[in-house]
Amino acid sequence: MIERRSHLDSRAITLLLGCCLLWGLQQIVVKATLPLMPPIAQAGLRSGIAALLVWAWASWRGIALFSRDGTGWPGLLAGALFAAEFVCIYIGLGHTAASRLVVLLYLSPFVVAAGMPFISAAERLSMRQTAGLGLGFAAVVLAFSEGLGGAAAPAGSTQWLGDALAVLAALLWGATTLAIRATRLATASPEKTLFYQLAVSGVVLTALSPLTGESWTLHWTGAALWGSMFFQAVVVAFASYLVWFWLIRHYPATRLASFTFLTPLFGLVMGWLLLGEAITLRLALALGGVAVGIWLVNRK
């Protein structure tokens, strides 16, 4: 039996904060790597490396990844959704700003909140929790409103395509979470759930890359590409996703999803720390709004 907790404890909150911090940096790293490696190739290599790491980790821990337990078709579905999500993200980053994409990507908690009541009545949101979710998203939009600005995109811009891909990625991310909770994957180990997604997406994306005309003539002599792939594959796709799927297995998905609103705000804070960008009054208000929104969603 899996021990499910009805509320987030201090361990879950600590792990969530760490994941959000890493994910806040991820889109910046991916966009910076696009001149060095095409988007789908980048995503495929990331998934492939991380899948091998999950396999090695599971072997060391004695966790069966290939036993017949009814997770085969759900695993293929989750892997296909995962692959489609990252096609949208990586290609989208070539057409729109990372800040715009990450705001739109965090429509995902609404998809989870809307779908979870059909899977588990215990996770139906109250009016107060729904208001908290809305407040969290409004705070994120407020934080980025200076950058999103309202100015029309220049003529010939493909920003609309990047924005549309970001929204589609959000829908796919939410659908992946719901697929995990609604199928046999809900009782599978986090390692097996993650392995399905990484292995399937690694194969799909690697095969798709040359079909879209991407070149794999890469320059591995520089530290930038090695560092980027280490961060994307080892730190994010392996370590942080393993933690995320463990959390989904043991804690309410809607409460976990509310915390992901911190991710784009962490990106702004790291911009201040690493790049010297100013933290404005609008950002301070947004941070406060996210904090209140999370408190409302997770209030007993």
XYZ file of C-alpha atoms in Angstrom, residues 30-280:
251
model
C 17.598 25.643 -22.778
C 17.196 28.918 -24.690
C 20.889 29.764 -24.222
C 21.819 26.352 -25.668
C 19.718 26.687 -28.856
C 22.604 28.292 -30.847
C 24.771 25.303 -29.884
C 22.282 22.482 -30.470
C 18.924 22.270 -32.310
C 15.841 22.111 -30.058
C 14.473 18.596 -30.702
C 17.970 17.077 -30.722
C 18.649 18.838 -27.434
C 15.449 17.476 -25.883
C 16.048 13.962 -27.212
C 19.616 13.764 -25.948
C 18.529 15.092 -22.572
C 15.826 12.426 -22.243
C 18.139 9.648 -23.437
C 20.899 10.462 -20.954
C 18.415 10.828 -18.098
C 16.716 7.505 -18.992
C 20.070 5.696 -18.735
C 20.650 7.319 -15.343
C 17.224 6.219 -14.093
C 17.910 2.679 -15.314
C 21.291 2.637 -13.506
C 19.721 4.065 -10.335
C 16.893 1.523 -10.371
C 19.327 -1.351 -10.949
C 21.447 -0.214 -8.010
C 18.359 0.070 -5.791
C 16.939 -3.270 -6.959
C 13.809 -1.631 -8.450
C 12.210 -3.591 -11.298
C 11.558 -1.479 -14.380
C 10.450 -4.183 -16.801
C 8.084 -6.362 -14.760
C 4.597 -6.949 -16.170
C 2.306 -4.971 -13.888
C -0.222 -3.438 -16.248
C 1.680 -0.154 -16.667
C 2.825 -0.770 -20.256
C 0.140 1.107 -22.189
C -0.216 3.888 -19.576
C 3.577 4.240 -19.648
C 3.616 4.603 -23.434
C 0.841 7.203 -23.187
C 2.689 9.186 -20.509
C 5.904 8.980 -22.534
C 4.189 10.204 -25.705
C 2.590 13.129 -23.850
C 5.958 13.948 -22.267
C 7.687 13.906 -25.670
C 5.036 16.137 -27.239
C 5.283 18.582 -24.335
C 9.011 19.042 -24.772
C 8.781 19.356 -28.546
C 6.463 22.305 -27.883
C 8.737 23.809 -25.220
C 12.038 23.501 -27.062
C 10.698 24.682 -30.416
C 8.609 27.379 -28.723
C 11.696 28.865 -27.091
C 13.026 29.597 -30.578
C 10.009 31.804 -31.316
C 9.149 33.569 -28.060
C 10.905 34.903 -24.990
C 11.643 32.462 -22.173
C 9.710 34.714 -19.771
C 6.588 34.593 -21.950
C 6.839 30.848 -22.405
C 7.249 30.080 -18.721
C 4.205 32.208 -17.787
C 2.021 30.409 -20.316
C 3.465 27.021 -19.370
C 2.164 27.477 -15.834
C -1.388 27.240 -17.015
C -0.776 23.552 -16.267
C -2.040 23.663 -12.642
C -5.460 24.706 -13.942
C -5.541 21.601 -16.164
C -4.694 19.422 -13.157
C -7.213 21.203 -10.918
C -9.962 20.798 -13.524
C -9.230 17.135 -14.170
C -8.414 15.707 -10.735
C -12.010 15.740 -9.366
C -12.901 13.225 -12.098
C -10.086 10.967 -10.845
C -10.239 11.496 -7.093
C -13.188 13.150 -5.365
C -10.926 13.825 -2.383
C -8.978 16.334 -4.492
C -11.963 18.455 -5.483
C -11.078 22.103 -4.867
C -13.211 24.308 -2.673
C -14.082 27.860 -3.700
C -11.313 29.120 -1.404
C -8.739 26.815 -3.000
C -9.873 27.761 -6.499
C -9.464 31.417 -5.555
C -5.978 30.630 -4.264
C -5.041 28.980 -7.551
C -6.346 31.967 -9.480
C -4.464 34.370 -7.211
C -1.238 32.449 -7.741
C -1.519 32.660 -11.520
C -2.534 36.332 -11.410
C 0.563 37.037 -9.310
C 2.790 35.331 -11.885
C 1.241 37.397 -14.692
C 1.765 40.548 -12.589
C 5.438 39.700 -12.115
C 6.007 39.442 -15.845
C 3.640 42.212 -16.942
C 6.508 44.671 -17.293
C 8.231 42.324 -19.733
C 5.038 41.315 -21.512
C 4.292 45.010 -21.713
C 1.366 45.144 -24.109
C 3.473 46.320 -27.026
C 2.551 44.684 -30.292
C 4.982 42.154 -31.689
C 6.993 43.483 -34.650
C 5.785 42.734 -38.160
C 6.720 39.249 -39.293
C 7.267 38.058 -35.738
C 6.597 34.383 -34.984
C 6.036 35.114 -31.301
C 2.425 33.959 -31.688
C 3.696 30.494 -32.643
C 5.931 30.279 -29.590
C 3.064 31.407 -27.359
C 0.694 28.849 -28.890
C 3.259 26.081 -28.388
C 3.681 27.156 -24.751
C -0.077 26.853 -24.138
C -0.123 23.447 -25.820
C 2.840 22.361 -23.670
C 0.908 23.412 -20.554
C -2.070 21.292 -21.621
C 0.216 18.325 -22.280
C 2.005 18.717 -18.927
C -1.311 18.745 -17.097
C -2.530 15.762 -19.143
C 0.618 13.826 -18.221
C 0.032 14.390 -14.499
C -3.598 13.310 -14.852
C -2.623 10.218 -16.868
C -0.229 9.149 -14.131
C -2.833 9.537 -11.383
C -5.676 7.909 -13.371
C -3.852 4.723 -14.416
C -1.732 1.919 -12.987
C 1.179 4.349 -12.991
C -0.295 5.798 -9.785
C 0.905 2.675 -7.959
C 4.156 2.208 -9.878
C 7.468 3.292 -8.432
C 8.564 6.856 -9.241
C 11.586 5.371 -11.025
C 9.405 3.296 -13.347
C 7.041 6.188 -14.053
C 9.939 8.485 -14.920
C 11.729 5.808 -16.951
C 8.689 5.342 -19.179
C 8.562 9.043 -19.957
C 12.273 9.535 -20.496
C 12.838 6.349 -22.515
C 9.805 6.824 -24.772
C 10.485 10.533 -25.292
C 14.195 9.888 -25.872
C 13.420 7.448 -28.699
C 10.640 9.578 -30.201
C 12.546 12.868 -30.061
C 15.837 11.418 -31.335
C 14.016 9.861 -34.295
C 12.037 13.047 -34.941
C 15.085 15.344 -34.953
C 16.568 14.323 -38.355
C 13.083 14.066 -39.859
C 12.634 17.788 -39.166
C 15.941 18.580 -40.864
C 17.983 19.237 -37.729
C 21.745 18.842 -37.981
C 23.679 16.806 -35.397
C 26.995 18.391 -36.376
C 27.822 19.672 -32.917
C 30.861 21.214 -31.298
C 31.459 19.406 -27.998
C 34.810 21.071 -27.318
C 33.282 24.000 -25.425
C 32.269 23.753 -21.784
C 28.927 25.494 -22.408
C 27.265 22.583 -24.220
C 28.600 19.980 -21.780
C 27.473 22.079 -18.832
C 24.041 22.641 -20.319
C 23.450 18.948 -20.997
C 24.660 18.001 -17.508
C 22.221 20.451 -15.952
C 19.311 19.473 -18.207
C 19.817 15.697 -18.115
C 21.347 14.940 -14.712
C 20.098 17.702 -12.440
C 16.659 18.405 -13.935
C 15.443 15.422 -15.987
C 16.926 12.780 -13.677
C 17.102 14.130 -10.140
C 14.355 16.754 -9.944
C 11.818 14.768 -12.016
C 12.416 11.684 -9.881
C 11.596 13.775 -6.848
C 8.508 15.238 -8.583
C 7.045 11.841 -9.459
C 7.695 10.607 -5.935
C 5.740 13.620 -4.676
C 2.855 12.956 -7.100
C 2.699 9.405 -5.792
C 2.404 10.439 -2.142
C 0.765 13.882 -2.020
C -2.338 15.561 -3.530
C -1.619 16.602 -7.122
C -3.632 19.824 -6.906
C -1.699 21.033 -3.861
C 1.603 20.170 -5.523
C 0.550 21.989 -8.693
C -0.135 25.197 -6.769
C 3.517 25.356 -5.706
C 4.736 25.289 -9.303
C 3.687 28.945 -9.616
C 6.923 29.686 -7.757
C 9.002 28.467 -10.698
C 8.821 31.536 -12.978
C 9.250 33.824 -9.980
C 12.374 31.943 -8.956
C 13.599 32.601 -12.495
C 13.233 36.330 -11.896
C 14.978 36.166 -8.524
C 17.886 34.262 -10.064
C 18.047 36.895 -12.781
C 18.540 39.453 -10.017
C 21.179 37.349 -8.251
C 23.086 36.187 -11.331
C 22.541 39.031 -13.781
C 21.992 42.023 -11.508
C 18.431 42.612 -12.746
C 16.287 44.781 -10.481
C 13.526 43.368 -8.277
C 10.687 45.857 -8.668
